[in-house]
Amino acid sequence: MREKTGTRRANDHSPTEEATRSARGHIGLIVLSSIAVGLGLGLVLDLLVFGGSREPVITGCALLSLAAGCAMLAALSARRTDQPQRWAIVPAICFGLTGAAILILRPSGHVLGLLGWVWPILLVVLVVWMLRGSRRSLHSWSRRALLYPAFVVLALAVTNNRSPSGGRSYVVAGHSLYLRCVGSGSPAVVLFNGLGERTPSWAWVQGAVARQTRVCVFDRAGQGWSGKGVGGQDAHQLSADVRGLLAAANVPGPYVLAGHSVGGTYALAYAMDYPKDVAGVALIDSATPYQFDLPWYPGFYSLWRRASALLPTFARAGVARVYSFGSFSSLPSDARRQARAFGSSPRELRADRDEFAELRTVFRQDQSLTSLGGKPLFVLTADLGQESGWFAAQDRLATLSTNSVHQTAHGATHEALLVDRNYAAVTGRAIVSLVHSITPGPS
């Protein structure tokens, strides 16, 4: 009798003991460490080892890192806990094979774009699989706190559809360039986008200037609604594209050129290459040909060369859509929608990366322009958020003409001069004042 009782008690476990037994291995920590390893490995490969590489390399490494994280979760949870996450084997295989294929085959941007019609559907199916598997087998805080947010990011990885609002495309030197002109009068104003900007970024400014004269904005080759260009897009190539575009659209010169940020250096390049086509120049918080003389810029340039290579992959993973959702909020609704679509597009972010890599050449080419002579020049500078040396560099820009005005927009940031309605009005008035100072002449 005593032996039976002793046996029964030896095989009995209290609820507390059962909970301890079932919690063996700390599944939450394993989930956290698996995500951390996948993310950390991706950052090391994409930012340090292959920093600045083309999108197939960055994307392939990112997918292999995701596969490693999923494989780690499946293996450790099976060996060290009572909650094996066998569902993680499927995404580990899918991400691993896809990443390896992309690294080996190195598909072009066009092929990746075509695959963009297929992979969102497959990814949604995979996310549903992961969601159902984790709900069935993972009974821990980590499911809602860690896995669900990761699944949401993956689910956001879908393609944005967009279409131009007004304007049209013209074939110039074998490729398509998009141009949107509004208003009437002369001299016509031509707006040059900064890095990461597209035609919708000028919505407020273009509307204000159009009440006084004709104003045109365009997307550079490979950006926005323009087709891919041929060869390297340095300053001289861009100038030739713009001249051919304006001729194809029958926009007579001479023109008032206005550029924001890096767009200012492109405007100066056009004035350097085709001085007879230029009546005046407006530089809106513009970069300068001597950008690398600024104490902080070489370090920033080197870091961003590597970091910008990650952005197309982030866009395909849906991450870009998350941070672009809160951007461009001050633009008109239609322009805001278009700008956000561009800001989260792999194609556009890839174009920004390529353009950024070309800037050193563009700045060096611009240094050949030493003077605009007596042509009207308006330099408008934002006074908030500027790095050291910026205001001196703006003063130097103003010396390019013997007929210049340098004005500071108090309370404005670099971006606000375009996207904020009130400060965009300041930009518009600067351009209009330049137009009024010029007596229109024959083309």
XYZ file of C-alpha atoms in Angstrom:
443
model
C 0.000 0.000 0.000
C 2.774 2.378 0.871
C 4.642 1.504 -2.329
C 1.614 2.300 -4.478
C 1.095 5.612 -2.749
C 4.751 6.481 -3.095
C 4.675 5.624 -6.779
C 1.620 7.747 -7.381
C 3.156 10.723 -5.604
C 6.426 10.347 -7.446
C 4.649 10.611 -10.792
C 2.462 13.499 -9.666
C 3.419 17.097 -10.570
C 1.927 20.260 -9.203
C 0.562 22.961 -11.590
C 3.583 25.097 -10.755
C 5.957 22.308 -11.718
C 4.074 21.740 -14.996
C 4.270 25.457 -15.866
C 7.977 25.439 -15.157
C 8.458 22.364 -17.300
C 6.466 23.786 -20.230
C 8.385 27.051 -20.062
C 11.710 25.247 -20.477
C 14.094 27.116 -22.691
C 12.621 30.629 -22.505
C 10.955 30.677 -25.921
C 10.540 34.445 -25.792
C 14.295 34.963 -25.581
C 14.849 32.548 -28.450
C 12.388 34.482 -30.620
C 14.093 37.749 -29.699
C 17.583 36.403 -30.358
C 16.517 34.893 -33.699
C 15.138 38.226 -34.885
C 18.226 40.030 -33.588
C 20.578 37.622 -35.381
C 18.666 37.940 -38.664
C 18.588 41.738 -38.432
C 22.192 42.029 -37.253
C 23.520 39.715 -39.944
C 21.623 41.682 -42.589
C 23.071 44.985 -41.394
C 26.618 43.603 -41.282
C 26.388 42.144 -44.789
C 24.494 45.008 -46.431
C 26.055 47.963 -44.665
C 29.624 46.845 -43.923
C 30.645 43.908 -46.122
C 28.734 44.808 -49.308
C 27.924 48.448 -48.524
C 27.075 50.480 -51.626
C 26.515 47.398 -53.808
C 23.750 47.021 -56.393
C 20.223 46.073 -55.387
C 20.478 42.322 -56.235
C 23.427 41.939 -53.837
C 21.727 43.910 -51.060
C 18.400 42.130 -51.539
C 20.001 38.684 -51.755
C 21.971 39.218 -48.546
C 18.885 40.553 -46.776
C 16.861 37.474 -47.751
C 19.637 35.129 -46.646
C 19.730 36.954 -43.309
C 15.973 36.469 -42.914
C 16.445 32.796 -43.717
C 19.139 32.512 -41.060
C 16.867 34.083 -38.447
C 13.977 31.735 -39.318
C 16.258 28.689 -39.320
C 17.653 29.668 -35.944
C 14.146 30.010 -34.532
C 13.102 26.594 -35.849
C 16.243 24.829 -34.618
C 16.593 26.358 -31.154
C 12.900 26.189 -30.306
C 12.863 22.452 -31.158
C 15.997 21.633 -29.176
C 15.664 23.886 -26.137
C 11.940 24.424 -25.528
C 8.652 22.573 -25.391
C 7.234 24.951 -28.044
C 8.931 23.938 -31.326
C 8.294 26.463 -34.103
C 8.389 24.096 -37.067
C 6.468 26.553 -39.247
C 9.670 28.672 -39.411
C 11.311 25.990 -41.588
C 9.146 26.961 -44.598
C 10.080 30.707 -44.645
C 13.710 29.760 -43.958
C 13.743 27.637 -47.115
C 11.794 30.189 -49.192
C 13.922 33.175 -48.150
C 17.136 31.183 -48.463
C 16.496 29.827 -51.959
C 15.225 33.189 -53.233
C 18.175 35.079 -51.758
C 20.679 32.631 -53.212
C 19.015 32.791 -56.640
C 19.124 36.598 -56.669
C 22.782 36.637 -55.640
C 23.738 34.111 -58.301
C 21.606 35.400 -61.193
C 21.906 39.157 -60.396
C 18.642 40.161 -62.166
C 18.382 43.664 -63.604
C 16.131 46.345 -62.196
C 13.714 45.692 -65.052
C 13.472 42.007 -64.152
C 13.009 42.850 -60.482
C 10.237 45.216 -61.507
C 8.497 42.474 -63.489
C 8.791 40.130 -60.527
C 7.069 42.828 -58.526
C 3.793 41.709 -60.118
C 4.201 38.211 -58.679
C 6.114 38.295 -55.423
C 3.581 40.333 -53.372
C 1.012 37.540 -53.816
C 3.524 34.859 -52.842
C 4.684 36.950 -49.899
C 1.131 37.390 -48.612
C 0.649 33.609 -48.759
C 3.902 33.135 -46.829
C 2.911 35.718 -44.198
C -0.451 33.960 -43.690
C 1.424 30.666 -43.243
C 3.737 32.243 -40.663
C 0.838 33.891 -38.841
C -1.165 30.672 -38.563
C 1.864 28.638 -37.546
C 2.899 31.030 -34.795
C -0.662 31.260 -33.432
C -0.834 27.478 -33.089
C 2.577 26.788 -31.605
C 3.852 29.943 -29.899
C 2.262 30.736 -26.519
C 4.394 33.628 -25.370
C 4.476 37.409 -25.134
C 6.947 37.357 -28.034
C 4.261 36.406 -30.544
C 2.413 39.712 -30.248
C 5.372 41.870 -29.253
C 7.918 40.635 -31.815
C 6.559 38.355 -34.524
C 3.332 40.175 -35.333
C 5.094 43.529 -35.989
C 7.583 41.701 -38.241
C 4.709 40.084 -40.146
C 3.058 43.492 -40.603
C 6.255 44.895 -42.144
C 6.420 41.967 -44.563
C 2.746 42.357 -45.468
C 3.336 46.001 -46.373
C 5.772 44.956 -49.101
C 3.486 45.619 -52.059
C 3.837 47.677 -55.229
C 2.590 51.261 -55.414
C 0.577 52.254 -58.476
C 0.901 55.845 -59.571
C 0.064 57.953 -62.599
C 1.079 61.472 -63.580
C -1.219 64.393 -62.938
C -1.029 66.555 -66.055
C 2.072 67.004 -68.159
C 3.365 64.624 -70.785
C 6.460 62.714 -71.852
C 8.746 63.508 -74.788
C 11.409 61.376 -76.473
C 14.816 63.026 -76.119
C 18.005 61.341 -77.346
C 16.338 57.948 -77.359
C 14.707 58.051 -73.932
C 11.483 59.427 -72.491
C 11.465 62.530 -70.272
C 8.441 63.846 -68.379
C 7.617 67.572 -68.364
C 4.748 69.478 -66.779
C 4.228 73.123 -67.748
C 1.498 75.428 -66.410
C 0.769 79.138 -66.712
C 1.635 81.482 -69.547
C 4.050 84.298 -70.225
C 7.773 84.790 -70.522
C 10.465 84.297 -69.553
C 9.549 80.715 -68.773
C 10.772 79.296 -65.463
C 12.387 75.820 -65.391
C 12.485 74.048 -62.012
C 15.258 71.574 -61.119
C 14.531 68.875 -58.512
C 16.840 68.224 -55.606
C 18.025 64.749 -54.648
C 15.036 62.576 -53.757
C 12.581 65.119 -55.159
C 10.249 64.599 -58.103
C 7.849 66.890 -59.947
C 5.127 66.698 -57.215
C 7.562 68.284 -54.737
C 7.129 71.640 -56.516
C 3.310 71.695 -56.289
C 3.025 74.786 -54.093
C 5.843 76.703 -55.822
C 4.731 75.880 -59.343
C 1.182 76.984 -58.575
C 2.386 80.312 -57.168
C 4.763 81.106 -60.045
C 2.207 80.021 -62.689
C 0.065 83.030 -61.788
C 2.830 85.241 -63.210
C 4.464 83.315 -66.041
C 4.895 79.909 -67.612
C 6.660 77.458 -65.299
C 7.889 73.948 -66.133
C 9.110 71.104 -63.948
C 10.614 67.825 -65.167
C 11.883 64.482 -63.880
C 15.453 63.543 -64.649
C 16.148 60.387 -66.661
C 15.391 57.257 -64.652
C 13.360 59.163 -62.075
C 9.700 59.944 -61.537
C 7.698 59.548 -64.726
C 10.778 59.751 -66.969
C 12.287 56.700 -68.622
C 15.753 55.382 -68.017
C 18.576 57.373 -69.597
C 21.558 56.178 -71.581
C 24.975 56.149 -69.938
C 26.142 58.135 -66.924
C 23.976 61.047 -65.824
C 26.573 63.707 -65.100
C 25.998 67.454 -65.216
C 26.612 67.808 -68.964
C 24.327 64.903 -69.851
C 21.543 66.387 -67.760
C 21.969 69.800 -69.390
C 21.711 68.226 -72.836
C 18.580 66.332 -71.753
C 16.918 69.496 -70.460
C 17.716 71.472 -73.587
C 16.349 68.709 -75.818
C 13.253 68.378 -73.646
C 12.418 72.079 -73.743
C 12.915 72.130 -77.513
C 10.678 69.070 -77.977
C 7.975 70.690 -75.849
C 8.312 73.966 -77.741
C 9.141 76.042 -74.658
C 11.070 79.072 -75.948
C 13.953 80.644 -74.040
C 15.764 82.357 -72.560
C 14.749 80.789 -69.255
C 14.816 81.562 -65.581
C 16.335 78.518 -63.900
C 15.394 77.638 -60.319
C 16.910 74.725 -58.417
C 16.443 73.455 -54.876
C 19.254 71.708 -52.991
C 21.270 69.605 -55.476
C 18.929 70.928 -58.181
C 20.724 74.253 -57.827
C 23.975 72.724 -59.049
C 22.149 71.220 -62.032
C 20.729 74.668 -62.836
C 24.247 76.101 -62.680
C 25.473 73.343 -64.996
C 22.834 74.310 -67.562
C 23.851 77.966 -67.256
C 27.462 76.896 -67.796
C 26.725 74.760 -70.874
C 24.094 76.982 -72.530
C 24.610 80.546 -71.256
C 22.624 82.129 -74.115
C 19.543 80.143 -73.050
C 19.599 81.573 -69.519
C 18.050 84.860 -68.434
C 18.479 84.415 -64.687
C 19.033 81.871 -61.904
C 17.334 81.280 -58.549
C 19.168 79.014 -56.078
C 16.862 77.738 -53.331
C 19.000 76.628 -50.363
C 21.245 75.157 -53.008
C 24.178 72.801 -52.770
C 27.385 74.293 -54.158
C 30.102 73.126 -56.544
C 32.421 73.219 -53.517
C 30.277 70.959 -51.352
C 33.240 68.761 -50.417
C 34.995 71.780 -48.901
C 32.386 71.832 -46.133
C 33.888 70.221 -42.993
C 31.090 67.696 -42.471
C 30.242 66.737 -46.039
C 32.984 64.193 -46.962
C 32.102 62.032 -43.938
C 28.392 62.319 -44.650
C 28.933 61.448 -48.303
C 30.950 58.335 -47.482
C 28.377 57.092 -44.951
C 25.364 57.782 -47.139
C 26.956 56.076 -50.155
C 26.737 52.844 -48.154
C 23.437 53.472 -46.410
C 21.555 54.522 -49.564
C 22.266 51.130 -51.133
C 19.970 49.581 -48.495
C 16.949 51.690 -49.402
C 15.710 49.831 -52.518
C 15.687 46.582 -50.553
C 13.885 48.278 -47.659
C 11.326 49.512 -50.173
C 10.686 45.999 -51.478
C 10.277 44.843 -47.873
C 7.673 47.541 -47.207
C 9.809 49.438 -44.699
C 10.063 52.516 -46.929
C 6.301 52.769 -47.023
C 6.194 52.995 -43.231
C 8.511 55.997 -42.968
C 7.253 57.701 -46.152
C 3.688 57.622 -44.830
C 4.377 60.570 -42.539
C 6.426 62.552 -45.065
C 5.350 65.244 -47.537
C 2.339 65.907 -45.282
C 2.334 69.627 -46.116
C 1.937 69.149 -49.881
C -1.493 69.292 -51.578
C -3.301 65.958 -51.350
C -2.677 64.761 -54.914
C 0.984 65.789 -54.868
C 1.369 64.256 -51.404
C 0.051 60.901 -52.625
C 2.375 60.926 -55.635
C 5.418 62.021 -53.606
C 4.850 59.264 -51.045
C 4.531 56.682 -53.803
C 7.857 57.802 -55.243
C 9.454 57.924 -51.796
C 8.660 54.250 -51.159
C 9.427 52.929 -54.655
C 12.470 50.647 -55.139
C 13.040 52.153 -58.596
C 13.126 55.703 -57.256
C 15.346 54.880 -54.307
C 17.698 53.035 -56.637
C 17.785 56.125 -58.873
C 18.566 58.308 -55.851
C 21.438 56.007 -54.906
C 22.881 56.153 -58.421
C 22.514 59.920 -58.575
C 24.171 60.370 -55.191
C 27.139 58.328 -56.394
C 27.480 60.732 -59.360
C 27.431 63.937 -57.301
C 31.197 64.164 -56.835
C 31.532 64.342 -60.621
C 28.701 66.874 -60.943
C 30.244 69.186 -58.333
C 33.652 68.983 -59.996
C 32.163 69.809 -63.404
C 30.267 72.774 -61.955
C 33.497 74.319 -60.692
C 34.226 75.358 -64.274
C 31.474 77.966 -63.927
C 33.202 80.936 -62.328
C 30.713 83.685 -63.153
C 27.226 84.375 -64.461
C 28.345 87.861 -65.425
C 25.585 90.368 -64.802
C 22.661 87.935 -65.106
C 20.187 88.249 -62.240
C 20.847 85.754 -59.446
C 18.642 85.187 -56.397
C 20.068 83.084 -53.539
C 17.468 82.045 -50.958
C 18.770 80.343 -47.804
C 16.908 78.520 -45.023
C 18.180 79.376 -41.540
C 17.153 76.313 -39.492
C 18.931 72.963 -39.217
C 22.017 73.951 -41.190
C 25.464 72.429 -40.699
C 28.652 74.413 -40.167
C 29.915 76.317 -43.180
C 26.541 76.355 -44.961
C 25.887 80.100 -44.702
C 29.387 80.970 -45.901
C 28.860 78.633 -48.859
C 25.591 80.420 -49.668
C 27.389 83.768 -49.560
C 29.914 82.361 -52.023
C 27.111 81.359 -54.394
C 25.866 84.935 -54.398
C 29.237 86.125 -55.745
C 28.664 84.240 -59.024
C 26.863 87.309 -60.388
C 27.435 91.028 -60.152
C 23.646 91.365 -60.048
C 22.660 89.151 -57.117
C 20.338 89.167 -54.125
C 20.910 86.949 -51.097
C 17.921 86.525 -48.787
C 17.452 84.367 -45.678
C 14.091 82.700 -45.063
C 13.814 83.006 -41.285
C 12.236 80.007 -39.563
C 12.478 77.805 -42.642
C 14.188 74.438 -42.904
C 15.786 73.097 -46.070
C 12.709 71.009 -46.991
C 10.145 73.620 -45.918
C 11.114 75.960 -48.765
C 9.377 73.496 -51.098
C 6.836 71.431 -49.172
C 5.488 73.887 -46.579
C 2.827 76.128 -48.079
C 3.936 79.295 -46.273
C 7.643 78.933 -47.000
C 6.963 77.706 -50.526
C 5.241 81.066 -51.004
C 8.546 82.720 -50.023
C 10.295 80.612 -52.659
C 7.637 81.525 -55.208
C 8.048 85.249 -54.508
C 11.822 84.965 -54.925
C 11.413 83.366 -58.353
C 8.720 85.840 -59.413
C 10.854 88.803 -58.353
C 13.603 87.427 -60.559
C 11.156 87.127 -63.472
C 10.009 90.721 -63.005
C 13.598 91.966 -63.026
C 14.129 90.583 -66.515
C 12.932 92.276 -69.668
C 11.674 89.503 -71.958
C 13.481 89.334 -75.245
C 13.251 87.146 -78.360
C 13.982 83.452 -78.022
